[in-house]
Every structure is written in C-alpha cells, then in structure tokens.
Amino acid sequence: MIGTGILKGMAVTARNFVGSYFEKDRLITVQYPEERTPLAENYRNFPFLIYDTDDAEAGLRCVACKICEKECPPQCIYIIKSEDKKPDYMGKPQFYPAVFDIDISVCMSCQICVEVCPFEAIKMDKVFELSRRERFDALLQRKRELSKSNTYYHSICPTEAAEVDAKLAEAAAKKKPTPPPAAGSAPAAEPTPAPVI
Amino acid sequence: MSEIDEGLRSELQRQGIWVTSMQELYNWGRKNSIWPLQFGLACCAIEMIATAASRYDIARFGGEVFRPSPRQADLMIVAGTVTKKMAPQVVRLYNQMPDPKYVISMGACAISGGPFKTGYNVLKGIDRYIPVDVYIPGCPPRPEALLHAFMELQRKIDSQKLTGSEKATHLDSTQPSEFPVPSFGAHDLEPPANPDVFQPPKIERT
C-alpha cells in the first residue's frame, strides 16, 4: 500500500530519537576532538622507522639497503645511503641512511615497504591528524620525524611488535656461534639480511 | 582595528560585559557556518559521506549543509582523484563559488596525484589550478582526519584579518577570485599548471 514504507521509516527514526534519551547505545555520535573511537590494532596510516635503545641515530635499524625505495609503488620514499659506516647500538659498523624522506602526500598506505624490509626497520604508524596548510615541506617527513622507538611500536601494535621482537631475538641467537666474521669483514655483502623472513 | 587588551576584556567579562571586535564577530560567524560543496570524485568521497553521517557528524562544526550548487557553497572538498578530464570542471565549479571560498584537498590523489602521479591521465595535484587552504594526507584519510582538517580551516578563518596589508584575500580587490580554466591540449591540459597559483619550492634533501 502507498505510504507504508515511509511510515516504517518514520517509526525507525522516532524509535531512535526517543530511545536516545534512555539508551546510551542509540547515541552513536563520537564527539571527535574530545572523544575518539579506539583504533583497530591492524589500522595503519603511514610508515615510520624503528630504532632500538634510546638513541635515535645509532639505534636505527635501517641500513639504507633501498629495497623499500625500489618497491614503493607510488615512489614516495627517497633514501641517500651514507658513505661511511657507523657503529650501531650493538657496536657493529653499519651503513645508515644519510637522508630518509617519505612524502606522505603521495604515500598510499599499502604497507609494501614493511613487507619487503628484511631488517624489520620500517613499520606502519597510526597517526592520522596530519592536516597541514602547506604541502611541499610540511607533508615531507624527514628522518628525524620518522624515527620512533621500539617502545612506541609496542604501544601501538603490541601483538605484532612482540612477534617481531621474538623473530629478531631468534635470528640473533642463531647468529651468535660465529661472531668473528660478522665483526668487520664482508662489506660488499652488506644488504644480504640475516635469515629473518 | 585596535586589539582589545586581554586583561581588560576578562575584567569586563567578570562584570557582565562582553566585548568583541567586528573582526572577531565576523570570523566567528563565518567559521561556524562553512557549507561544503556536494561533490565527490573517488573513494575519498565515501569517507566524506561518512563524516557527514551520524557517527562523525560534521554538523557539530556547522558544516552539515552540503550544497548541490556552487553558488551557495563556501568550501570545496576535493575528495578524490582529479583526472585531467575532470580538472576543468573542478576549476569551473571553484570559479562559480562566491567569495569567501576555501578549498580542502583531501587524500593523496587530490594533493599530488598519489599512486597515479606517474600516470598520464591524472592531474598531479589540484593546487596547480586553484589555491588550496588545507591538505589532508591519507589514502583515504579517516573521517576524523577530515574533521581535523575542518578544525584547521576554522583556525585559519579565525586568524584572518579584515583590514590592513595582511587582510583576507577575498577582501583584497587586487587578489583574483577566479582562475583560468584549463583546456584540453594535444597531449596535456593547457596550461599544465597556473604559474600564479602553483609555485613549488625547491626541496632541500638533507
């Protein structure tokens, strides 16, 4: 019959309107700046670089192998590899990225950089409040802004971070029996990762 | 316009007198009634619709009235991939909006072309033809990110001056409010960018 559909719709609206005074569940608006919906653990936005210990320079896991730069589909990563090696937090001399820029105005959050990284150095962040009035400088994230600690990674993705830590510890334990070759030799074979998948 | 002394203002407020300036009143009215133009170009528009729906509710910021006509709109949310076929229409819609008008460039595609920036058919950023006020990175940005950009725009409107050399562009008769619409050339849009609007700086990679 004509009009029953609209009456049903009105009934739904009226039920929600009156019900919102009695049931909290019917008030679904999130009062955004004051109140936030909890983000899912798998939510991701833009990549960041992880460093171990408290030193953002020496603790950086990235060794500038440039795999992520090559694999990035929209080509938003820009790396300049260092000329020299610096001791990392373990004391082992490593290459490091002299420049590591991610243009988040281009990044499409595909997570391919995270999947290809053999050193577990790049992970996805959850920060989304990045609106800026300028695009070229403000939306280009540099190494200093990108470097975040492993503790921070644990705070945003606890399950995944624990898995990554276990994997790295296992790889380190496997490597340990033969410490002499890892110390100073074989600079050419640098990008070959430890058996971490 | 002389600024009111903060101490005097709070003292007067304690006595029950509320003092304001023309500029503050004008900006307050304008920043709380930004009506966006109702048009979406790609997947970011879905997030824009979610922002207008009841869970995020852009009406809390005075922006719920999505106008279907550019003549009644204050804000253009460029939500999605601007193809070269669509770019002249977007610029024309912007030209048809009355002053004061603002632009939010939402998502990677609207800012820079995003994943399609090396392609042949997508405009590499709407800011090549029209001035953009706020950029939201993300692919697509969350509804909260759009609300964050909306608040950023409100802050920008709040800081605009009515008089003086730094007055808002819509009050300055020397500033253009319409921009040339690009045309379809043999290989690309003509011109590929409006040099009056688009002046990319040289980025130092250090």
CSV table of C-alpha atoms in Angstrom, one decimal:
chain,number,residue,atom,x,y,z
A,1,MET,CA,0.0,0.0,0.0
A,2,ILE,CA,1.2,3.5,-0.7
A,3,GLY,CA,2.7,5.2,2.3
A,4,THR,CA,3.5,2.2,4.5
A,5,GLY,CA,7.2,2.4,3.6
A,6,ILE,CA,7.5,5.9,4.7
A,7,LEU,CA,5.6,5.2,7.9
A,8,LYS,CA,8.0,2.3,8.7
A,9,GLY,CA,11.0,4.7,8.1
A,10,MET,CA,9.4,7.3,10.3
A,11,ALA,CA,8.9,4.7,13.0
A,12,VAL,CA,12.6,3.8,12.9
A,13,THR,CA,13.6,7.5,13.2
A,14,ALA,CA,11.1,8.1,16.0
A,15,ARG,CA,12.3,5.0,17.9
A,16,ASN,CA,15.9,6.1,17.6
A,17,PHE,CA,15.1,9.7,18.6
A,18,VAL,CA,13.0,8.9,21.6
A,19,GLY,CA,15.3,5.9,22.5
A,20,SER,CA,18.3,8.1,22.5
A,21,TYR,CA,17.1,9.7,25.7
A,22,PHE,CA,17.0,6.3,27.5
A,23,GLU,CA,19.6,4.1,25.9
A,24,LYS,CA,23.3,5.1,25.5
A,25,ASP,CA,23.8,2.7,22.6
A,26,ARG,CA,21.5,4.8,20.4
A,27,LEU,CA,23.7,7.9,20.8
A,28,ILE,CA,26.3,6.9,18.3
A,29,THR,CA,27.9,10.2,17.5
A,30,VAL,CA,31.6,10.3,18.5
A,31,GLN,CA,32.4,13.7,19.9
A,32,TYR,CA,35.7,13.7,17.9
A,33,PRO,CA,38.2,16.1,19.3
A,34,GLU,CA,37.4,15.2,22.9
A,35,GLU,CA,36.4,11.6,22.4
A,36,ARG,CA,37.9,9.1,20.0
A,37,THR,CA,37.0,5.7,18.7
A,38,PRO,CA,39.6,3.2,19.6
A,39,LEU,CA,41.7,2.3,16.6
A,40,ALA,CA,41.9,-1.3,15.5
A,41,GLU,CA,45.2,-3.0,16.1
A,42,ASN,CA,45.6,-3.6,12.4
A,43,TYR,CA,44.8,0.0,11.5
A,44,ARG,CA,47.7,1.7,9.6
A,45,ASN,CA,48.3,5.0,8.1
A,46,PHE,CA,51.9,6.0,7.2
A,47,PRO,CA,55.3,4.2,7.7
A,48,PHE,CA,57.9,5.1,10.3
A,49,LEU,CA,61.4,4.0,11.1
A,50,ILE,CA,62.1,2.0,14.3
A,51,TYR,CA,65.1,2.5,16.5
A,52,ASP,CA,66.2,0.3,19.4
A,53,THR,CA,67.5,1.6,22.7
A,54,ASP,CA,67.1,5.4,23.4
A,55,ASP,CA,69.4,6.7,20.7
A,56,ALA,CA,67.5,7.6,17.6
A,57,GLU,CA,70.7,7.9,15.5
A,58,ALA,CA,72.7,4.8,16.5
A,59,GLY,CA,69.7,2.6,17.3
A,60,LEU,CA,68.1,3.0,13.9
A,61,ARG,CA,67.5,-0.5,12.4
A,62,CYS,CA,67.6,0.9,8.8
A,63,VAL,CA,70.8,0.2,6.9
A,64,ALA,CA,69.8,2.1,3.8
A,65,CYS,CA,69.6,-1.0,1.6
A,66,LYS,CA,67.0,0.9,-0.5
A,67,ILE,CA,64.7,-2.2,-1.1
A,68,CYS,CA,61.7,-0.2,0.1
A,69,GLU,CA,62.6,2.7,-2.1
A,70,LYS,CA,62.6,0.4,-5.1
A,71,GLU,CA,59.5,-1.5,-4.2
A,72,CYS,CA,57.3,1.5,-3.2
A,73,PRO,CA,54.5,1.6,-5.8
A,74,PRO,CA,54.0,5.4,-5.8
A,75,GLN,CA,57.7,6.1,-5.3
A,76,CYS,CA,57.3,8.2,-2.2
A,77,ILE,CA,60.5,7.1,-0.4
A,78,TYR,CA,63.8,8.8,-1.0
A,79,ILE,CA,67.0,7.5,0.5
A,80,ILE,CA,70.6,8.6,0.3
A,81,LYS,CA,72.9,5.9,1.6
A,82,SER,CA,75.7,7.0,3.9
A,83,GLU,CA,79.3,6.9,2.6
A,84,ASP,CA,80.8,5.7,5.8
A,85,LYS,CA,79.8,3.1,8.4
A,86,LYS,CA,78.9,4.0,11.9
A,87,PRO,CA,78.7,1.6,14.8
A,88,ASP,CA,75.1,0.7,15.6
A,89,TYR,CA,73.8,0.2,19.2
A,90,MET,CA,75.4,-3.3,19.1
A,91,GLY,CA,78.7,-1.8,18.2
A,92,LYS,CA,78.7,-3.4,14.7
A,93,PRO,CA,79.7,-1.0,11.9
A,94,GLN,CA,76.7,-0.5,9.6
A,95,PHE,CA,75.7,1.8,6.8
A,96,TYR,CA,72.9,4.2,7.7
A,97,PRO,CA,70.5,6.4,5.7
A,98,ALA,CA,72.1,9.9,5.4
A,99,VAL,CA,68.7,11.0,4.1
A,100,PHE,CA,65.4,9.2,4.5
A,101,ASP,CA,62.3,11.1,3.3
A,102,ILE,CA,58.8,9.8,3.0
A,103,ASP,CA,56.4,12.1,1.1
A,104,ILE,CA,53.2,11.4,2.9
A,105,SER,CA,51.3,13.5,0.3
A,106,VAL,CA,51.9,10.6,-2.1
A,107,CYS,CA,52.0,7.6,0.2
A,108,MET,CA,49.1,5.2,-0.3
A,109,SER,CA,49.5,3.2,2.9
A,110,CYS,CA,50.0,-0.1,1.0
A,111,GLN,CA,52.5,-1.5,3.5
A,112,ILE,CA,54.7,-3.0,0.8
A,113,CYS,CA,57.7,-1.2,2.3
A,114,VAL,CA,57.0,-3.1,5.6
A,115,GLU,CA,56.6,-6.4,3.9
A,116,VAL,CA,59.9,-6.2,1.9
A,117,CYS,CA,62.1,-4.8,4.7
A,118,PRO,CA,64.5,-7.6,5.8
A,119,PHE,CA,65.6,-5.7,8.9
A,120,GLU,CA,62.1,-5.0,10.4
A,121,ALA,CA,63.2,-1.4,10.3
A,122,ILE,CA,60.1,0.2,8.8
A,123,LYS,CA,56.6,-0.2,10.3
A,124,MET,CA,53.2,1.4,9.9
A,125,ASP,CA,52.1,4.2,12.2
A,126,LYS,CA,48.6,5.1,13.3
A,127,VAL,CA,48.9,8.9,13.5
A,128,PHE,CA,46.2,10.4,11.2
A,129,GLU,CA,46.0,14.1,12.4
A,130,LEU,CA,48.3,15.4,9.7
A,131,SER,CA,46.4,18.1,8.1
A,132,ARG,CA,48.7,21.0,7.0
A,133,ARG,CA,48.3,24.3,5.2
A,134,GLU,CA,51.3,23.6,3.0
A,135,ARG,CA,52.1,20.5,1.0
A,136,PHE,CA,55.7,20.5,-0.1
A,137,ASP,CA,57.6,21.0,3.1
A,138,ALA,CA,55.1,20.2,5.8
A,139,LEU,CA,54.0,16.9,4.3
A,140,LEU,CA,57.5,15.6,3.6
A,141,GLN,CA,58.5,13.6,6.6
A,142,ARG,CA,62.3,13.5,7.2
A,143,LYS,CA,64.4,11.0,9.1
A,144,ARG,CA,64.1,12.9,12.4
A,145,GLU,CA,60.3,12.9,12.3
A,146,LEU,CA,60.1,9.3,11.0
A,147,SER,CA,62.4,7.8,13.7
A,148,LYS,CA,60.3,6.4,16.5
A,149,SER,CA,61.3,4.0,19.3
A,150,ASN,CA,60.5,0.3,19.6
A,151,THR,CA,58.7,1.1,22.8
A,152,TYR,CA,56.3,3.3,20.8
A,153,TYR,CA,55.8,0.4,18.3
A,154,HIS,CA,54.9,-1.8,21.3
A,155,SER,CA,52.4,0.8,22.4
A,156,ILE,CA,50.6,1.0,19.1
A,157,CYS,CA,50.7,-2.7,17.9
A,158,PRO,CA,51.5,-4.9,20.9
A,159,THR,CA,50.9,-8.3,19.3
A,160,GLU,CA,52.8,-7.6,16.1
A,161,ALA,CA,55.7,-5.9,18.0
A,162,ALA,CA,56.1,-8.9,20.3
A,163,GLU,CA,56.2,-11.2,17.2
A,164,VAL,CA,58.9,-9.0,15.6
A,165,ASP,CA,60.9,-8.9,18.8
A,166,ALA,CA,60.8,-12.7,19.1
A,167,LYS,CA,61.9,-13.1,15.5
A,168,LEU,CA,64.8,-10.8,15.9
A,169,ALA,CA,65.9,-12.5,19.1
A,170,GLU,CA,65.8,-15.9,17.3
A,171,ALA,CA,67.9,-14.6,14.4
A,172,ALA,CA,70.4,-13.1,16.9
A,173,ALA,CA,70.7,-16.4,18.8
A,174,LYS,CA,71.3,-18.3,15.5
A,175,LYS,CA,74.0,-15.8,14.5
A,176,LYS,CA,75.8,-15.9,17.8
A,177,PRO,CA,78.0,-19.0,17.4
A,178,THR,CA,80.1,-17.4,14.7
A,179,PRO,CA,80.9,-13.9,15.9
A,180,PRO,CA,84.3,-13.2,14.2
A,181,PRO,CA,83.1,-12.9,10.5
A,182,ALA,CA,80.3,-10.5,11.5
A,183,ALA,CA,82.7,-8.1,13.1
A,184,GLY,CA,84.5,-6.2,10.4
A,185,SER,CA,84.8,-8.1,7.1
A,186,ALA,CA,82.5,-8.6,4.1
A,187,PRO,CA,81.3,-5.0,3.5
A,188,ALA,CA,80.2,-6.0,0.0
A,189,ALA,CA,77.6,-8.5,1.2
A,190,GLU,CA,76.0,-5.9,3.5
A,191,PRO,CA,72.5,-5.9,2.1
A,192,THR,CA,72.2,-9.6,2.5
A,193,PRO,CA,70.0,-10.0,5.5
A,194,ALA,CA,70.1,-12.4,8.4
A,195,PRO,CA,67.7,-15.3,7.9
A,196,VAL,CA,64.8,-13.3,9.0
A,197,ILE,CA,61.7,-13.6,7.0
B,1,MET,CA,41.5,47.9,14.1
B,2,SER,CA,42.8,48.1,17.6
B,3,GLU,CA,43.0,44.9,19.5
B,4,ILE,CA,41.3,44.7,22.9
B,5,ASP,CA,43.6,44.2,25.9
B,6,GLU,CA,43.1,40.7,27.2
B,7,GLY,CA,43.2,41.8,30.9
B,8,LEU,CA,40.6,44.5,30.3
B,9,ARG,CA,38.4,42.1,28.4
B,10,SER,CA,38.4,39.5,31.2
B,11,GLU,CA,37.9,42.2,33.8
B,12,LEU,CA,34.8,43.4,31.9
B,13,GLN,CA,33.6,39.9,31.4
B,14,ARG,CA,33.7,39.4,35.1
B,15,GLN,CA,31.4,42.5,35.4
B,16,GLY,CA,29.0,41.0,32.9
B,17,ILE,CA,30.1,43.0,29.9
B,18,TRP,CA,31.1,41.0,26.8
B,19,VAL,CA,33.4,42.9,24.5
B,20,THR,CA,34.2,41.8,21.0
B,21,SER,CA,35.5,43.4,17.8
B,22,MET,CA,33.9,43.4,14.4
B,23,GLN,CA,36.7,41.1,13.1
B,24,GLU,CA,36.1,38.5,15.8
B,25,LEU,CA,32.3,38.6,15.3
B,26,TYR,CA,32.7,38.3,11.5
B,27,ASN,CA,35.2,35.4,11.7
B,28,TRP,CA,33.2,33.7,14.4
B,29,GLY,CA,30.1,33.7,12.2
B,30,ARG,CA,31.9,32.6,9.1
B,31,LYS,CA,34.0,29.8,10.7
B,32,ASN,CA,30.9,28.2,12.3
B,33,SER,CA,28.8,28.0,9.1
B,34,ILE,CA,31.1,26.6,6.4
B,35,TRP,CA,28.8,24.9,3.9
B,36,PRO,CA,30.7,22.5,1.7
B,37,LEU,CA,30.0,21.9,-2.0
B,38,GLN,CA,28.4,18.5,-2.5
B,39,PHE,CA,30.6,16.6,-4.9
B,40,GLY,CA,33.0,13.7,-4.6
B,41,LEU,CA,35.4,12.4,-7.2
B,42,ALA,CA,36.6,9.0,-5.9
B,43,CYS,CA,36.9,6.8,-2.9
B,44,CYS,CA,37.8,9.7,-0.5
B,45,ALA,CA,34.2,10.9,-1.1
B,46,ILE,CA,33.0,7.8,0.7
B,47,GLU,CA,34.9,8.9,3.8
B,48,MET,CA,33.5,12.4,3.3
B,49,ILE,CA,30.0,10.9,3.3
B,50,ALA,CA,30.8,9.0,6.5
B,51,THR,CA,32.0,12.3,8.0
B,52,ALA,CA,28.6,13.8,7.2
B,53,ALA,CA,26.7,10.8,8.6
B,54,SER,CA,25.6,10.4,12.2
B,55,ARG,CA,28.7,8.8,13.7
B,56,TYR,CA,31.1,11.6,12.9
B,57,ASP,CA,28.5,14.3,12.2
B,58,ILE,CA,30.2,17.3,10.6
B,59,ALA,CA,27.1,19.2,11.7
B,60,ARG,CA,28.7,19.6,15.1
B,61,PHE,CA,31.1,22.1,13.3
B,62,GLY,CA,28.4,23.9,11.3
B,63,GLY,CA,29.2,22.2,8.1
B,64,GLU,CA,26.3,19.8,7.6
B,65,VAL,CA,24.6,21.7,4.7
B,66,PHE,CA,26.2,20.1,1.7
B,67,ARG,CA,25.1,22.4,-1.1
B,68,PRO,CA,24.4,20.9,-4.5
B,69,SER,CA,25.0,24.3,-6.1
B,70,PRO,CA,28.4,26.1,-6.1
B,71,ARG,CA,26.6,29.4,-5.7
B,72,GLN,CA,25.6,28.5,-2.2
B,73,ALA,CA,28.8,26.8,-1.1
B,74,ASP,CA,31.8,28.2,0.9
B,75,LEU,CA,34.1,25.2,0.9
B,76,MET,CA,35.1,22.8,-1.8
B,77,ILE,CA,36.3,19.5,-0.5
B,78,VAL,CA,38.3,18.0,-3.4
B,79,ALA,CA,37.7,14.4,-2.3
B,80,GLY,CA,39.5,12.0,-4.7
B,81,THR,CA,41.4,11.6,-7.9
B,82,VAL,CA,41.2,14.6,-10.2
B,83,THR,CA,41.5,13.2,-13.7
B,84,LYS,CA,42.6,15.5,-16.4
B,85,LYS,CA,39.2,15.1,-18.0
B,86,MET,CA,37.6,16.4,-14.7
B,87,ALA,CA,40.1,19.1,-13.9
B,88,PRO,CA,38.5,21.9,-16.0
B,89,GLN,CA,35.1,21.2,-14.4
B,90,VAL,CA,36.6,21.4,-10.9
B,91,VAL,CA,38.2,24.7,-11.7
B,92,ARG,CA,34.9,26.0,-13.2
B,93,LEU,CA,33.0,24.9,-10.1
B,94,TYR,CA,35.5,26.8,-8.0
B,95,ASN,CA,35.1,29.9,-10.1
B,96,GLN,CA,31.3,29.7,-9.7
B,97,MET,CA,31.5,29.7,-5.9
B,98,PRO,CA,31.0,33.1,-4.3
B,99,ASP,CA,33.7,34.7,-2.1
B,100,PRO,CA,34.8,33.9,0.6
B,101,LYS,CA,35.7,30.4,-0.5
B,102,TYR,CA,38.0,27.8,0.8
B,103,VAL,CA,39.4,24.5,-0.6
B,104,ILE,CA,40.4,21.3,1.3
B,105,SER,CA,42.4,18.9,-0.7
B,106,MET,CA,41.5,15.5,0.7
B,107,GLY,CA,43.7,12.4,0.1
B,108,ALA,CA,46.9,11.6,-1.7
B,109,CYS,CA,45.4,11.9,-5.2
B,110,ALA,CA,43.9,15.4,-4.7
B,111,ILE,CA,47.2,16.6,-3.2
B,112,SER,CA,49.7,15.2,-5.6
B,113,GLY,CA,48.2,12.6,-7.8
B,114,GLY,CA,49.1,10.0,-5.2
B,115,PRO,CA,49.6,6.5,-6.6
B,116,PHE,CA,48.6,7.8,-10.1
B,117,LYS,CA,51.2,10.6,-10.1
B,118,THR,CA,53.3,8.9,-12.8
B,119,GLY,CA,50.3,8.1,-14.9
B,120,TYR,CA,49.2,10.0,-18.0
B,121,ASN,CA,45.6,10.8,-17.1
B,122,VAL,CA,45.6,12.2,-13.6
B,123,LEU,CA,46.2,15.7,-12.5
B,124,LYS,CA,49.2,15.9,-10.2
B,125,GLY,CA,47.5,18.0,-7.5
B,126,ILE,CA,44.5,20.3,-7.7
B,127,ASP,CA,46.7,23.1,-6.4
B,128,ARG,CA,48.1,23.5,-9.9
B,129,TYR,CA,45.0,25.5,-10.8
B,130,ILE,CA,43.3,26.7,-7.6
B,131,PRO,CA,44.7,27.8,-4.2
B,132,VAL,CA,44.3,25.1,-1.5
B,133,ASP,CA,43.9,26.0,2.1
B,134,VAL,CA,44.3,22.7,3.9
B,135,TYR,CA,45.8,19.4,2.7
B,136,ILE,CA,44.9,16.1,4.3
B,137,PRO,CA,47.3,13.2,3.6
B,138,GLY,CA,46.0,9.7,3.7
B,139,CYS,CA,44.7,7.1,1.3
B,140,PRO,CA,41.9,7.6,2.1
B,141,PRO,CA,42.0,9.8,5.3
B,142,ARG,CA,39.8,8.7,8.2
B,143,PRO,CA,36.6,10.8,8.8
B,144,GLU,CA,38.4,12.1,11.9
B,145,ALA,CA,41.2,13.3,9.7
B,146,LEU,CA,38.6,15.3,7.7
B,147,LEU,CA,37.2,16.8,10.9
B,148,HIS,CA,40.8,17.6,11.9
B,149,ALA,CA,41.3,19.5,8.6
B,150,PHE,CA,37.9,21.2,9.1
B,151,MET,CA,39.1,22.5,12.5
B,152,GLU,CA,42.4,23.5,11.0
B,153,LEU,CA,40.4,25.5,8.4
B,154,GLN,CA,38.3,27.1,11.2
B,155,ARG,CA,41.5,28.1,12.9
B,156,LYS,CA,42.7,29.7,9.6
B,157,ILE,CA,39.4,31.6,9.2
B,158,ASP,CA,39.6,32.8,12.8
B,159,SER,CA,43.1,34.3,12.2
B,160,GLN,CA,42.1,36.2,9.1
B,161,LYS,CA,42.3,40.0,9.2
B,162,LEU,CA,39.6,42.3,7.9
B,163,THR,CA,41.9,45.3,7.3
B,164,GLY,CA,45.5,46.1,6.8
B,165,SER,CA,48.1,44.8,4.4
B,166,GLU,CA,47.5,41.2,5.6
B,167,LYS,CA,43.8,41.2,5.1
B,168,ALA,CA,42.0,38.1,3.8
B,169,THR,CA,42.3,37.5,0.1
B,170,HIS,CA,38.5,37.8,-0.5
B,171,LEU,CA,38.5,41.3,0.9
B,172,ASP,CA,41.5,42.4,-1.2
B,173,SER,CA,40.3,43.7,-4.6
B,174,THR,CA,43.8,43.1,-6.1
B,175,GLN,CA,43.6,39.4,-5.5
B,176,PRO,CA,41.8,37.2,-8.1
B,177,SER,CA,38.8,35.2,-7.0
B,178,GLU,CA,38.5,33.3,-10.3
B,179,PHE,CA,41.2,31.3,-12.1
B,180,PRO,CA,41.6,30.5,-15.7
B,181,VAL,CA,40.0,27.2,-16.7
B,182,PRO,CA,42.5,24.8,-18.4
B,183,SER,CA,41.6,23.4,-21.8
B,184,PHE,CA,42.4,20.1,-23.4
B,185,GLY,CA,45.6,20.3,-25.4
B,186,ALA,CA,47.0,17.7,-27.8
B,187,HIS,CA,48.9,15.8,-25.0
B,188,ASP,CA,48.1,17.5,-21.7
B,189,LEU,CA,46.0,20.2,-20.2
B,190,GLU,CA,46.8,23.7,-21.4
B,191,PRO,CA,48.5,25.2,-19.4
B,192,PRO,CA,49.8,22.2,-17.4
B,193,ALA,CA,49.8,24.5,-14.3
B,194,ASN,CA,48.8,28.0,-13.4
B,195,PRO,CA,52.1,29.8,-12.6
B,196,ASP,CA,50.2,32.4,-10.5
B,197,VAL,CA,48.9,29.7,-8.1
B,198,PHE,CA,51.4,26.9,-8.3
B,199,GLN,CA,54.9,27.9,-7.2
B,200,PRO,CA,56.5,24.7,-5.9
B,201,PRO,CA,59.6,25.5,-3.7
B,202,LYS,CA,62.9,23.7,-4.2
B,203,ILE,CA,63.0,21.0,-1.6
B,204,GLU,CA,66.4,20.5,0.2
B,205,ARG,CA,67.1,16.8,0.7
B,206,THR,CA,69.1,17.0,3.9
